[in-house]
Structures are given as C-alpha cells and as structure tokens.
C-alpha cells in the first residue's frame, strides 16, 4: 500500500510540474487579448482599456502587457489616445488610416518607457505628427508592416524616435514627408538602454555594445522626402544599423538617403540607390560639429553598394568635420570595406571637407579617385561600363538589389571573411570559374553572383513566430507521468 501511495504522489508531482511548465511557457496568463472590431470595440477604446486595465466602451479590461488584435481596417476621425502601457498591436494585414476629412493628427503616439510591438499592419494618412511617434526610452518593434504616406509638420514623417529604440524588420517605410528632418525616420539618439531603476545607471549605444537606437533589417526605405535626411535622419548620440536593407529614391536638401550629424552607425549588406540631395550628400551626409558640440562619429560601410545617386557635392558621400584636426578631437570618419561607391547618376562619389576621414578597410570600388580608396584590394577609376551593374530590381530576397552582370569589375574581387550571405540571403562567397580572385572570391558590394544553378532564397512568412507546439520537455514529462500511472495500475490492480 505504501508503494502505491508513493507512486500516486509521484504522479501528482509530475502532473503538477507539467501544468506549471505549460503556464510558464505560454507567458503571463493574466495578459488580455482585446479584439478590435471597430464597432463594439474601437481602437481608441482598446488602447484606453489596455492603458487603464479597465473595461472601456465595448472593450474588455486590459491586464498587464496586452494584445490588441485587429480584425478589420480602422479609419480614424480623431486622434488616438497615447499608448502608456506595454502592448502588442497585431494588424493581421489590416490598415489604420486617418480619414482625409479629419483634422490633422498623427496615428500612434508611444509614451516614454513603453514596449510596443507592431506587426503586419499598414499605417497611413498621419499628418502633423507623422505615422508613429516614440518618446524617451520607448522600445518599438515593427515587423511585416507598411508605413506609408504620412507627413510631419517638423520631423519624422514615417517614424519619430526621440531618445528611443526602434527595430524594423521585413517592412517598408515609403512616401512619407517631413518639413525639416527625417522623411522616413527621424532619430535623436539615446544614451540609456534600460528602463529607469533606483540607481539610474546609464549605458552607451552603438557597435561596441550591440545596442542600436534604430535597426532596419530586411527592410526598404524608399521615396521619402525632407529638408534634411530624406530617408533617415540621425543626430545626437544616436546609432543605427542597416542590415540587408535598401534605401532608394529618397530625397532631401542635405542627405537624400541618410543624414548624420554627430551620430553614426553601420551599413551592412545593404544597397543605397537613386537617392538625391539638392545640395550635399545624395546617398550619405556625415558631419561632426565643432567644440563644445562635437563628437567623433563613424559610419562603417561593409559589403554594401552605393550607386546611382545625385548631388552637386558628394553624390555618394558628403563628409565634413568642424573640429580642429589635432588631438584630442575626433573627426567624422567613414570606414568602408568590400563596398561599391561608384557609378553615381550625377556628381562625384565623395566630397571631403575639413579634417574628416575616409579610412578604407580594403576591397572597395570607386568611379574616380575622390574617395581615396588606396588600401589593399581597392579599385579606382572604375567606370559604370566596367562595373556593369544591372538596374535596381527584385533579384530574390526581401529587398531590391543591383545584380552584377558578366564581366563586372566587382566579381570575385572582394574579401568577406565570416560573411555567409549577401543582401538577399544567398550564399557568399561564390567563386566564378575563370575569374582570378583578389582574395577569397567574394564579390564587392551587396550582391553575390551565384553559379549558374537555381538558388532559392529564404522564404519570409507574414508572421515569423512559430505556431505553439508541445516541446520535447513537455512530452517527456507527460510520458513519465503515463508510465508511472501504468505501473501504479499494475501494482494496485486499478
């Protein structure tokens, strides 16, 4: 009998462990899912219910980090409440738009310190305040979404990020406008990376920490306009990472593609094409200020292509430092590696003003000699015919690229150690038969020419989160409980 009781106790413990694990694995059970149908539960009421944890209108009360689940398109006739709690907004392919006849207002305003996820949604029609505005140390994650045709009276037509953190993946930010800075995205950099605590410890951002204020991955920033920073505007201590991303057709007076003032970042496996500035920096504008308002800012340009851009001064890059050239003052610096800065539509590849620096890391290509690419593997005076880039197009993967065509000076002339794929997600390096290698057989730029066999890129689903399924641990726990129960029945005859 004692043996039977012991086995019963073991069964109970095993089952309790299984139930506890299931609850823990599914997250906080108390968080609410608020279904937004636009009739009995409007988006405005859903945000209020999530903020206050109180039933509002026809929406149930929120509880903790809530999910707002859209099951219809939303047309706004008045401004939404600010988001003052952690929420996930699941668009399910629907659109949130401001009615053209409504007063001027932006679409989403995210308050300081909130964590907000936005997935599979179109945000459009915002005016005055743009599409999305995120305040101090808000953390915003945008996936599988379209932010388009929004405008701002000042800064950030698509997204305004003020001392905050924004991650954009598998998304398009297009046709947004701002009067001053950041047609697509405006960033004023943050120094802190965590929510406030008792000790208020601050931490840096940037490549030495792995923390970025703005991160764009597998995304497109196109046809946005502003006075400065048509695509992306960054200032202050901000840092950004553009990874497997395309900036095309953006325009501004300064910095058609990217504008950087006392800020820097990394452009990796990306394409900047067809961007325009009416004065300086068609693709990239990089400037560091004079003391006491100066900062040594660096842009790392790796395995990327900058081409077909236009500006009177610096179609590819305009770089300027206002700081004195002597130590201890640092200066604006571009560090290109295995990248193309060539074949611009109108204007020189690079213009360097003051003590600013271009420090080639090798295996770069320029059209003339304005960038000063003279490190190992660099190529100068490469004409558009020698480079032989195909027009920007969908060549596979989530973003558009310039394909290399036969005889291109970029084929097998690069060096990309520890890089497994190009912008499209296709393998690299690929050694082309009959072409002498400059180093490891990698192609220069964002595109790796494949051998003449079919290569299938990574398929991107609408929602990359896997469906819930039992884990191996759960299966083992249930199996043990079943075996113990079977043994108990044999002993007791039950």
CSV table of C-alpha atoms in Angstrom, one decimal:
chain,number,residue,atom,x,y,z
A,1,UNK,CA,0.0,0.0,0.0
A,2,UNK,CA,2.8,2.4,0.9
A,3,UNK,CA,4.4,1.7,-2.5
A,4,UNK,CA,1.0,2.5,-4.2
A,5,UNK,CA,0.8,5.8,-2.3
A,6,UNK,CA,4.4,6.7,-3.2
A,7,UNK,CA,3.6,6.2,-6.9
A,8,UNK,CA,0.4,8.2,-6.6
A,9,UNK,CA,2.4,11.1,-5.1
A,10,UNK,CA,5.0,10.8,-7.9
A,11,UNK,CA,2.2,11.0,-10.5
A,12,UNK,CA,0.7,14.1,-8.8
A,13,UNK,CA,4.1,15.8,-8.6
A,14,UNK,CA,4.8,15.0,-12.3
A,15,UNK,CA,1.5,16.3,-13.5
A,16,UNK,CA,1.8,19.5,-11.3
A,17,UNK,CA,5.2,20.1,-12.9
A,18,UNK,CA,3.7,19.7,-16.3
A,19,UNK,CA,0.9,22.1,-15.7
A,20,UNK,CA,3.3,24.7,-14.1
A,21,UNK,CA,5.7,24.4,-17.1
A,22,UNK,CA,2.8,24.9,-19.5
A,23,UNK,CA,1.7,28.1,-17.8
A,24,UNK,CA,5.3,29.4,-17.7
A,25,UNK,CA,5.9,28.6,-21.3
A,26,UNK,CA,2.8,30.4,-22.5
A,27,UNK,CA,3.8,33.6,-20.8
A,28,UNK,CA,1.8,35.7,-18.3
A,29,UNK,CA,-1.6,34.2,-18.2
A,30,UNK,CA,-3.2,37.4,-16.9
A,31,UNK,CA,-2.4,39.5,-20.0
A,32,UNK,CA,-5.5,40.3,-22.0
A,33,UNK,CA,-6.2,39.9,-25.7
A,34,UNK,CA,-8.6,42.7,-26.8
A,35,UNK,CA,-10.2,42.1,-30.2
A,36,UNK,CA,-10.7,45.4,-32.1
A,37,UNK,CA,-13.6,45.1,-34.5
A,38,UNK,CA,-14.2,48.8,-35.0
A,39,UNK,CA,-17.8,48.6,-33.9
A,40,UNK,CA,-18.3,47.3,-30.4
A,41,UNK,CA,-14.6,47.7,-29.6
A,42,UNK,CA,-12.8,50.6,-31.3
A,43,UNK,CA,-9.1,51.0,-31.5
A,44,UNK,CA,-9.3,54.1,-29.3
A,45,UNK,CA,-11.3,52.3,-26.6
A,46,UNK,CA,-8.9,49.3,-26.8
A,47,UNK,CA,-5.9,51.5,-26.2
A,48,UNK,CA,-7.6,53.1,-23.2
A,49,UNK,CA,-8.6,49.7,-21.8
A,50,UNK,CA,-5.0,48.5,-22.1
A,51,UNK,CA,-3.6,51.7,-20.6
A,52,UNK,CA,-6.0,51.7,-17.6
A,53,UNK,CA,-6.8,48.0,-17.2
A,54,UNK,CA,-10.4,49.0,-17.1
A,55,UNK,CA,-13.2,47.9,-19.5
A,56,UNK,CA,-13.9,50.8,-21.9
A,57,UNK,CA,-16.7,51.1,-24.4
A,58,UNK,CA,-17.2,47.6,-25.7
A,59,UNK,CA,-13.6,46.5,-25.0
A,60,UNK,CA,-12.7,44.3,-22.1
A,61,UNK,CA,-10.3,45.4,-19.4
A,62,UNK,CA,-6.6,45.1,-20.1
A,63,UNK,CA,-4.3,43.3,-17.7
A,64,UNK,CA,-0.5,43.7,-18.0
A,65,UNK,CA,1.1,43.6,-21.4
A,66,UNK,CA,-2.0,43.3,-23.6
A,67,UNK,CA,-2.5,42.3,-27.2
A,68,UNK,CA,-4.7,44.4,-29.5
A,69,UNK,CA,-6.0,42.1,-32.2
A,70,UNK,CA,-7.3,43.9,-35.3
A,71,UNK,CA,-10.0,42.1,-37.3
A,72,UNK,CA,-10.9,45.0,-39.5
A,73,UNK,CA,-9.5,48.1,-41.1
A,74,UNK,CA,-9.6,51.2,-38.9
A,75,UNK,CA,-10.4,54.7,-40.2
A,76,UNK,CA,-9.7,57.4,-37.6
A,77,UNK,CA,-11.7,60.6,-37.4
A,78,UNK,CA,-10.0,61.8,-34.2
A,79,UNK,CA,-6.6,61.3,-32.6
A,80,UNK,CA,-6.0,58.1,-30.7
A,81,UNK,CA,-5.0,58.1,-27.0
A,82,UNK,CA,-1.3,58.0,-26.2
A,83,UNK,CA,-0.1,54.4,-25.6
A,84,UNK,CA,1.0,54.4,-21.9
A,85,UNK,CA,1.4,50.7,-21.3
A,86,UNK,CA,3.2,47.7,-22.9
A,87,UNK,CA,1.1,46.4,-25.8
A,88,UNK,CA,1.3,44.3,-29.0
A,89,UNK,CA,-0.8,45.5,-31.9
A,90,UNK,CA,-1.4,42.7,-34.3
A,91,UNK,CA,-2.7,44.1,-37.6
A,92,UNK,CA,-3.5,40.8,-39.3
A,93,UNK,CA,-3.0,42.6,-42.7
A,94,UNK,CA,-5.4,45.4,-41.9
A,95,UNK,CA,-4.9,49.2,-42.2
A,96,UNK,CA,-5.1,52.0,-39.7
A,97,UNK,CA,-5.6,55.3,-41.6
A,98,UNK,CA,-6.6,58.8,-40.7
A,99,UNK,CA,-9.7,59.9,-42.6
A,100,UNK,CA,-8.8,62.5,-45.2
A,101,UNK,CA,-11.6,64.7,-43.9
A,102,UNK,CA,-10.4,64.5,-40.3
A,103,UNK,CA,-8.4,67.2,-38.5
A,104,UNK,CA,-4.6,66.9,-38.7
A,105,UNK,CA,-3.1,64.4,-36.3
A,106,UNK,CA,-0.6,61.5,-36.2
A,107,UNK,CA,-1.5,57.8,-36.0
A,108,UNK,CA,0.3,56.3,-33.0
A,109,UNK,CA,2.0,58.1,-30.0
A,110,UNK,CA,4.0,55.9,-27.7
A,111,UNK,CA,4.9,57.3,-24.3
A,112,UNK,CA,8.3,57.0,-22.6
A,113,UNK,CA,9.5,53.7,-21.3
A,114,UNK,CA,6.8,51.6,-23.0
A,115,UNK,CA,7.5,48.5,-25.1
A,116,UNK,CA,5.2,48.3,-28.1
A,117,UNK,CA,5.2,45.6,-30.9
A,118,UNK,CA,3.5,46.4,-34.2
A,119,UNK,CA,3.0,43.5,-36.6
A,120,UNK,CA,1.5,43.0,-40.1
A,121,UNK,CA,-0.2,46.4,-40.3
A,122,UNK,CA,-0.4,49.4,-42.7
A,123,UNK,CA,-0.2,52.8,-41.0
A,124,UNK,CA,-1.1,55.7,-43.3
A,125,UNK,CA,-2.5,59.2,-43.6
A,126,UNK,CA,-1.0,60.6,-40.4
A,127,UNK,CA,-0.4,64.3,-40.6
A,128,UNK,CA,1.2,66.9,-38.3
A,129,UNK,CA,2.8,64.2,-36.1
A,130,UNK,CA,3.5,61.6,-38.8
A,131,UNK,CA,2.9,57.9,-38.6
A,132,UNK,CA,4.5,56.8,-35.3
A,133,UNK,CA,6.0,58.9,-32.6
A,134,UNK,CA,8.0,57.2,-29.8
A,135,UNK,CA,9.3,59.1,-26.8
A,136,UNK,CA,12.2,58.8,-24.4
A,137,UNK,CA,13.4,55.2,-24.0
A,138,UNK,CA,10.3,53.7,-25.6
A,139,UNK,CA,11.1,50.3,-27.3
A,140,UNK,CA,9.3,49.8,-30.5
A,141,UNK,CA,9.4,46.7,-32.7
A,142,UNK,CA,7.9,46.8,-36.1
A,143,UNK,CA,7.6,43.7,-38.3
A,144,UNK,CA,6.0,42.8,-41.6
A,145,UNK,CA,4.4,46.2,-41.9
A,146,UNK,CA,4.0,49.2,-44.2
A,147,UNK,CA,4.3,52.8,-43.0
A,148,UNK,CA,3.3,55.0,-45.9
A,149,UNK,CA,2.0,58.4,-47.0
A,150,UNK,CA,2.3,60.1,-43.6
A,151,UNK,CA,3.6,63.6,-43.0
A,152,UNK,CA,5.1,65.6,-40.2
A,153,UNK,CA,5.0,69.4,-39.7
A,154,UNK,CA,8.5,69.2,-38.4
A,155,UNK,CA,10.4,65.9,-38.0
A,156,UNK,CA,9.8,62.2,-38.6
A,157,UNK,CA,7.2,61.7,-41.4
A,158,UNK,CA,7.1,57.9,-41.0
A,159,UNK,CA,8.7,57.4,-37.6
A,160,UNK,CA,9.9,60.0,-35.0
A,161,UNK,CA,12.2,58.4,-32.4
A,162,UNK,CA,13.2,60.8,-29.6
A,163,UNK,CA,15.8,59.2,-27.4
A,164,UNK,CA,14.2,55.8,-28.0
A,165,UNK,CA,14.8,52.4,-29.7
A,166,UNK,CA,13.2,51.2,-32.9
A,167,UNK,CA,13.7,47.8,-34.6
A,168,UNK,CA,12.1,47.4,-38.1
A,169,UNK,CA,12.1,44.0,-39.8
A,170,UNK,CA,10.6,42.8,-43.1
A,171,UNK,CA,8.9,46.2,-43.5
A,172,UNK,CA,8.6,49.1,-45.9
A,173,UNK,CA,8.7,52.8,-45.0
A,174,UNK,CA,7.7,54.7,-48.1
A,175,UNK,CA,6.4,58.0,-49.5
A,176,UNK,CA,6.5,59.9,-46.1
A,177,UNK,CA,7.4,63.5,-45.8
A,178,UNK,CA,8.7,65.8,-43.1
A,179,UNK,CA,9.2,69.6,-43.3
A,180,UNK,CA,12.6,69.6,-41.5
A,181,UNK,CA,14.3,66.3,-40.8
A,182,UNK,CA,13.7,62.6,-41.4
A,183,UNK,CA,11.1,62.0,-44.1
A,184,UNK,CA,11.2,58.3,-43.4
A,185,UNK,CA,12.7,58.1,-39.9
A,186,UNK,CA,14.0,60.8,-37.5
A,187,UNK,CA,16.2,59.7,-34.7
A,188,UNK,CA,17.6,61.8,-31.8
A,189,UNK,CA,19.9,59.4,-30.1
A,190,UNK,CA,19.6,58.0,-26.6
A,191,UNK,CA,22.4,57.1,-24.2
A,192,UNK,CA,20.5,54.8,-21.9
A,193,UNK,CA,19.4,51.3,-22.9
A,194,UNK,CA,17.2,50.1,-20.0
A,195,UNK,CA,14.1,51.2,-18.1
A,196,UNK,CA,14.7,53.5,-15.1
A,197,UNK,CA,15.9,51.9,-12.0
A,198,UNK,CA,16.8,53.0,-8.5
A,199,UNK,CA,20.4,53.6,-9.4
A,200,UNK,CA,19.6,55.2,-12.9
A,201,UNK,CA,22.7,53.6,-14.4
A,202,UNK,CA,23.2,54.8,-17.9
A,203,UNK,CA,24.7,52.7,-20.8
A,204,UNK,CA,26.1,53.7,-24.2
A,205,UNK,CA,24.7,52.7,-27.5
A,206,UNK,CA,26.5,51.6,-30.6
A,207,UNK,CA,28.6,48.9,-32.2
A,208,UNK,CA,30.7,48.4,-29.1
A,209,UNK,CA,27.7,47.4,-27.1
A,210,UNK,CA,25.4,45.8,-29.6
A,211,UNK,CA,22.6,48.3,-28.8
A,212,UNK,CA,21.2,50.4,-31.6
A,213,UNK,CA,18.7,53.3,-31.5
A,214,UNK,CA,17.4,52.3,-34.9
A,215,UNK,CA,17.8,48.9,-36.5
A,216,UNK,CA,16.5,48.2,-40.0
A,217,UNK,CA,16.8,44.6,-41.2
A,218,UNK,CA,15.4,43.1,-44.4
A,219,UNK,CA,13.5,46.3,-45.0
A,220,UNK,CA,13.1,49.1,-47.5
A,221,UNK,CA,13.2,52.9,-47.0
A,222,UNK,CA,12.0,54.5,-50.2
A,223,UNK,CA,10.6,57.7,-51.8
A,224,UNK,CA,10.6,59.6,-48.6
A,225,UNK,CA,11.4,63.4,-48.6
A,226,UNK,CA,12.5,66.0,-46.1
A,227,UNK,CA,14.7,69.1,-45.9
A,228,UNK,CA,17.5,67.0,-44.3
A,229,UNK,CA,17.6,63.2,-44.2
A,230,UNK,CA,15.1,62.1,-46.8
A,231,UNK,CA,15.2,58.5,-45.8
A,232,UNK,CA,16.9,58.5,-42.3
A,233,UNK,CA,17.9,61.4,-40.1
A,234,UNK,CA,20.1,60.9,-37.1
A,235,UNK,CA,21.6,63.3,-34.6
A,236,UNK,CA,23.0,63.4,-31.1
A,237,UNK,CA,24.4,60.2,-29.6
A,238,UNK,CA,22.2,58.0,-31.9
A,239,UNK,CA,23.5,54.9,-33.6
A,240,UNK,CA,21.8,52.8,-36.3
A,241,UNK,CA,22.3,49.5,-38.1
A,242,UNK,CA,21.1,49.0,-41.7
A,243,UNK,CA,21.3,45.3,-42.4
A,244,UNK,CA,20.2,43.7,-45.7
A,245,UNK,CA,18.2,46.9,-46.3
A,246,UNK,CA,17.6,49.1,-49.4
A,247,UNK,CA,17.3,52.9,-49.4
A,248,UNK,CA,16.1,54.1,-52.8
A,249,UNK,CA,14.5,57.1,-54.3
A,250,UNK,CA,14.7,59.3,-51.1
A,251,UNK,CA,15.4,63.0,-51.5
A,252,UNK,CA,16.4,66.0,-49.4
A,253,UNK,CA,18.4,69.2,-49.5
A,254,UNK,CA,21.1,67.5,-47.3
A,255,UNK,CA,21.5,63.7,-47.1
A,256,UNK,CA,19.0,62.3,-49.6
A,257,UNK,CA,19.4,58.7,-48.2
A,258,UNK,CA,20.9,59.2,-44.7
A,259,UNK,CA,21.8,62.3,-42.8
A,260,UNK,CA,24.1,62.0,-39.8
A,261,UNK,CA,25.1,64.9,-37.5
A,262,UNK,CA,27.2,64.0,-34.5
A,263,UNK,CA,25.9,60.4,-34.9
A,264,UNK,CA,27.0,57.3,-36.7
A,265,UNK,CA,26.2,53.7,-37.4
A,266,UNK,CA,26.8,50.7,-39.6
A,267,UNK,CA,25.5,49.9,-43.1
A,268,UNK,CA,25.9,46.1,-43.7
A,269,UNK,CA,25.0,44.1,-46.8
A,270,UNK,CA,22.7,46.9,-48.0
A,271,UNK,CA,22.0,49.0,-51.1
A,272,UNK,CA,21.7,52.8,-51.4
A,273,UNK,CA,20.5,53.6,-54.9
A,274,UNK,CA,18.8,56.5,-56.6
A,275,UNK,CA,18.9,58.9,-53.7
A,276,UNK,CA,19.1,62.6,-54.3
A,277,UNK,CA,20.2,65.8,-52.5
A,278,UNK,CA,19.8,69.2,-54.0
A,279,UNK,CA,23.0,70.4,-52.1
A,280,UNK,CA,25.1,67.8,-50.3
A,281,UNK,CA,25.2,64.1,-49.8
A,282,UNK,CA,23.0,62.3,-52.3
A,283,UNK,CA,23.2,58.9,-50.6
A,284,UNK,CA,25.0,59.7,-47.3
A,285,UNK,CA,25.7,63.0,-45.4
A,286,UNK,CA,28.1,62.7,-42.4
A,287,UNK,CA,29.2,65.6,-40.3
A,288,UNK,CA,30.7,66.2,-36.9
A,289,UNK,CA,30.4,69.5,-35.2
A,290,UNK,CA,32.9,71.8,-33.5
A,291,UNK,CA,33.7,72.0,-29.8
A,292,UNK,CA,31.9,72.0,-27.4
A,293,UNK,CA,29.2,70.4,-29.6
A,294,UNK,CA,31.3,67.9,-31.4
A,295,UNK,CA,31.6,64.1,-31.5
A,296,UNK,CA,33.9,61.8,-33.3
A,297,UNK,CA,31.3,59.9,-35.4
A,298,UNK,CA,32.0,56.8,-37.5
A,299,UNK,CA,30.0,55.1,-40.2
A,300,UNK,CA,31.1,51.5,-41.0
A,301,UNK,CA,30.1,50.6,-44.6
A,302,UNK,CA,30.5,46.9,-45.1
A,303,UNK,CA,29.7,44.7,-48.2
A,304,UNK,CA,27.3,47.3,-49.5
A,305,UNK,CA,26.5,49.2,-52.7
A,306,UNK,CA,26.1,52.9,-53.0
A,307,UNK,CA,25.3,54.0,-56.6
A,308,UNK,CA,23.1,55.9,-59.0
A,309,UNK,CA,22.7,58.8,-56.6
A,310,UNK,CA,22.9,62.6,-57.3
A,311,UNK,CA,24.1,65.7,-55.6
A,312,UNK,CA,26.1,68.8,-56.5
A,313,UNK,CA,28.6,67.9,-53.7
A,314,UNK,CA,29.1,64.3,-52.9
A,315,UNK,CA,26.6,62.2,-54.8
A,316,UNK,CA,27.6,59.1,-52.9
A,317,UNK,CA,29.1,60.7,-49.7
A,318,UNK,CA,29.5,64.2,-48.3
A,319,UNK,CA,31.6,64.1,-45.2
A,320,UNK,CA,32.7,67.1,-43.1
A,321,UNK,CA,34.3,67.7,-39.7
A,322,UNK,CA,34.2,71.1,-38.0
A,323,UNK,CA,36.5,70.0,-35.1
A,324,UNK,CA,40.2,71.1,-35.1
A,325,UNK,CA,42.4,68.4,-36.7
A,326,UNK,CA,44.6,68.0,-33.7
A,327,UNK,CA,44.0,65.5,-30.8
A,328,UNK,CA,42.1,65.1,-28.6
A,329,UNK,CA,39.4,66.0,-31.1
A,330,UNK,CA,38.0,63.1,-33.1
A,331,UNK,CA,36.5,63.7,-36.6
A,332,UNK,CA,33.8,62.3,-38.8
A,333,UNK,CA,35.0,59.1,-40.4
A,334,UNK,CA,33.8,56.6,-43.0
A,335,UNK,CA,35.3,53.1,-42.8
A,336,UNK,CA,34.3,51.2,-46.0
A,337,UNK,CA,35.1,47.6,-46.6
A,338,UNK,CA,34.3,45.4,-49.6
A,339,UNK,CA,31.8,48.1,-50.8
A,340,UNK,CA,30.9,49.9,-54.0
A,341,UNK,CA,30.9,53.7,-54.0
A,342,UNK,CA,30.6,54.2,-57.8
A,343,UNK,CA,28.6,54.9,-60.9
A,344,UNK,CA,26.6,57.8,-59.5
A,345,UNK,CA,23.9,59.4,-61.6
A,346,UNK,CA,25.3,62.9,-61.2
A,347,UNK,CA,28.2,64.2,-59.1
A,348,UNK,CA,31.4,62.9,-57.5
A,349,UNK,CA,31.4,59.7,-55.5
A,350,UNK,CA,32.8,61.5,-52.4
A,351,UNK,CA,33.4,65.1,-51.1
A,352,UNK,CA,35.6,65.5,-48.0
A,353,UNK,CA,35.6,68.8,-46.1
A,354,UNK,CA,37.9,69.7,-43.2
A,355,UNK,CA,39.8,67.1,-41.3
A,356,UNK,CA,37.1,64.4,-42.0
A,357,UNK,CA,38.5,61.0,-42.9
A,358,UNK,CA,37.8,58.1,-45.2
A,359,UNK,CA,39.7,55.1,-43.8
A,360,UNK,CA,39.4,52.3,-46.4
A,361,UNK,CA,39.5,48.8,-45.0
A,362,UNK,CA,40.2,47.4,-48.4
A,363,UNK,CA,38.5,45.8,-51.4
A,364,UNK,CA,36.4,48.9,-52.3
A,365,UNK,CA,35.5,50.3,-55.7
A,366,UNK,CA,35.1,54.0,-56.7
A,367,UNK,CA,34.5,55.6,-60.1
A,368,UNK,CA,37.4,58.1,-59.9
A,369,UNK,CA,39.7,59.0,-57.0
A,370,UNK,CA,37.5,61.3,-54.9
A,371,UNK,CA,37.1,58.8,-52.1
A,372,UNK,CA,40.8,57.9,-51.8
A,373,UNK,CA,40.4,54.2,-51.9
A,374,UNK,CA,44.0,53.1,-52.0
A,375,UNK,CA,44.1,50.2,-49.5
A,376,UNK,CA,44.7,46.6,-50.3
A,377,UNK,CA,42.3,45.3,-53.0
A,378,UNK,CA,40.8,48.8,-53.7
A,379,UNK,CA,39.9,49.7,-57.3
A,380,UNK,CA,39.8,53.3,-58.6
A,381,UNK,CA,38.7,54.8,-61.9
A,382,UNK,CA,36.2,52.0,-62.4
A,383,UNK,CA,33.7,53.3,-65.0
A,384,UNK,CA,30.0,52.5,-65.0
A,385,UNK,CA,30.6,50.2,-68.0
A,386,UNK,CA,33.4,48.4,-66.2
A,387,UNK,CA,31.2,48.0,-63.1
A,388,UNK,CA,28.3,46.8,-65.2
A,389,UNK,CA,25.6,46.8,-62.6
A,390,UNK,CA,22.1,45.8,-63.7
A,391,UNK,CA,19.2,48.2,-62.8
A,392,UNK,CA,17.8,48.0,-59.3
A,393,UNK,CA,15.3,45.1,-59.3
A,394,UNK,CA,13.8,42.2,-57.4
A,395,UNK,CA,16.6,39.7,-57.6
A,396,UNK,CA,15.3,37.5,-54.8
A,397,UNK,CA,15.2,38.0,-51.1
A,398,UNK,CA,13.0,40.6,-49.3
A,399,UNK,CA,14.7,43.8,-50.8
A,400,UNK,CA,15.8,45.0,-54.2
A,401,UNK,CA,19.4,44.9,-55.3
A,402,UNK,CA,21.7,45.7,-58.2
A,403,UNK,CA,22.8,42.5,-59.8
A,404,UNK,CA,26.3,42.1,-61.1
A,405,UNK,CA,26.4,41.1,-64.8
A,406,UNK,CA,29.1,39.3,-66.8
A,407,UNK,CA,32.5,41.0,-66.8
A,408,UNK,CA,31.8,43.3,-63.8
A,409,UNK,CA,34.9,44.6,-62.1
A,410,UNK,CA,33.3,43.6,-58.8
A,411,UNK,CA,33.1,39.8,-59.5
A,412,UNK,CA,35.4,37.8,-57.2
A,413,UNK,CA,37.4,41.0,-56.4
A,414,UNK,CA,36.4,41.3,-52.8
A,415,UNK,CA,37.1,39.8,-49.4
A,416,UNK,CA,34.3,39.0,-46.9
A,417,UNK,CA,35.6,36.7,-44.2
A,418,UNK,CA,32.9,35.4,-41.7
A,419,UNK,CA,30.1,36.6,-44.0
A,420,UNK,CA,27.9,33.7,-45.1
A,421,UNK,CA,25.3,35.5,-47.2
A,422,UNK,CA,24.7,38.6,-49.4
A,423,UNK,CA,21.9,41.1,-49.0
A,424,UNK,CA,19.3,38.7,-50.5
A,425,UNK,CA,20.3,35.9,-48.2
A,426,UNK,CA,22.1,34.0,-51.0
A,427,UNK,CA,25.4,32.3,-50.1
A,428,UNK,CA,28.7,34.1,-50.3
A,429,UNK,CA,31.5,33.9,-51.4
A,430,UNK,CA,30.8,32.1,-54.6
A,431,UNK,CA,33.8,31.7,-56.8
A,432,UNK,CA,33.2,32.2,-60.5
A,433,UNK,CA,35.1,29.8,-62.8
A,434,UNK,CA,37.7,31.6,-64.9
A,435,UNK,CA,37.8,34.8,-62.9
A,436,UNK,CA,41.0,35.4,-60.9
A,437,UNK,CA,40.3,36.1,-57.2
A,438,UNK,CA,41.6,39.2,-55.4
A,439,UNK,CA,41.2,37.4,-52.1
A,440,UNK,CA,38.6,34.9,-51.0
A,441,UNK,CA,36.5,35.1,-54.2
A,442,UNK,CA,33.8,37.2,-52.6
A,443,UNK,CA,32.1,39.8,-54.9
A,444,UNK,CA,32.4,43.5,-53.9
A,445,UNK,CA,29.2,45.1,-52.8
A,446,UNK,CA,25.8,43.8,-51.6
A,447,UNK,CA,25.2,41.3,-54.4
A,448,UNK,CA,27.0,37.9,-54.8
A,449,UNK,CA,26.8,36.5,-58.3
A,450,UNK,CA,25.7,32.8,-58.0
A,451,UNK,CA,26.9,29.9,-60.1
A,452,UNK,CA,24.6,29.2,-63.0
A,453,UNK,CA,22.3,27.0,-60.9
A,454,UNK,CA,19.0,27.8,-59.2
A,455,UNK,CA,19.3,29.2,-55.8
A,456,UNK,CA,16.3,29.6,-53.5
A,457,UNK,CA,16.3,32.5,-51.1
A,458,UNK,CA,14.9,32.4,-47.6
A,459,UNK,CA,11.1,32.4,-47.7
A,460,UNK,CA,9.7,35.1,-45.4
A,461,UNK,CA,6.3,34.4,-44.0
A,462,UNK,CA,3.8,37.0,-42.9
A,463,UNK,CA,4.5,36.1,-39.3
A,464,UNK,CA,7.8,34.6,-38.4
A,465,UNK,CA,6.7,33.4,-35.0
A,466,UNK,CA,6.3,29.7,-34.9
A,467,UNK,CA,2.9,28.2,-34.0
A,468,UNK,CA,2.6,26.9,-30.5
A,469,UNK,CA,3.5,23.2,-30.1
A,470,UNK,CA,4.5,20.9,-27.3
A,471,UNK,CA,8.2,21.0,-26.5
A,472,UNK,CA,10.4,18.0,-26.0
A,473,UNK,CA,10.4,18.7,-22.3
A,474,UNK,CA,6.7,18.7,-22.1
A,475,UNK,CA,6.5,15.4,-24.0
A,476,UNK,CA,9.0,13.8,-21.6
A,477,UNK,CA,7.1,15.0,-18.5
A,478,UNK,CA,3.8,13.6,-19.8
A,479,UNK,CA,5.4,10.3,-20.9
A,480,UNK,CA,6.9,9.8,-17.4
A,481,UNK,CA,3.6,10.5,-15.8
A,482,UNK,CA,1.9,8.0,-18.1
A,483,UNK,CA,4.5,5.3,-17.3
A,484,UNK,CA,4.1,5.9,-13.5
A,485,UNK,CA,0.3,5.6,-13.8
A,486,UNK,CA,0.6,2.4,-15.8
A,487,UNK,CA,2.9,0.9,-13.1
A,488,UNK,CA,0.6,2.0,-10.4
A,489,UNK,CA,-2.3,0.2,-12.0
A,490,UNK,CA,-0.3,-3.0,-12.3
A,491,UNK,CA,0.6,-2.9,-8.6
A,492,UNK,CA,-2.9,-1.9,-7.3
A,493,UNK,CA,-4.9,-3.7,-9.9
A,494,UNK,CA,-6.8,-0.5,-10.6
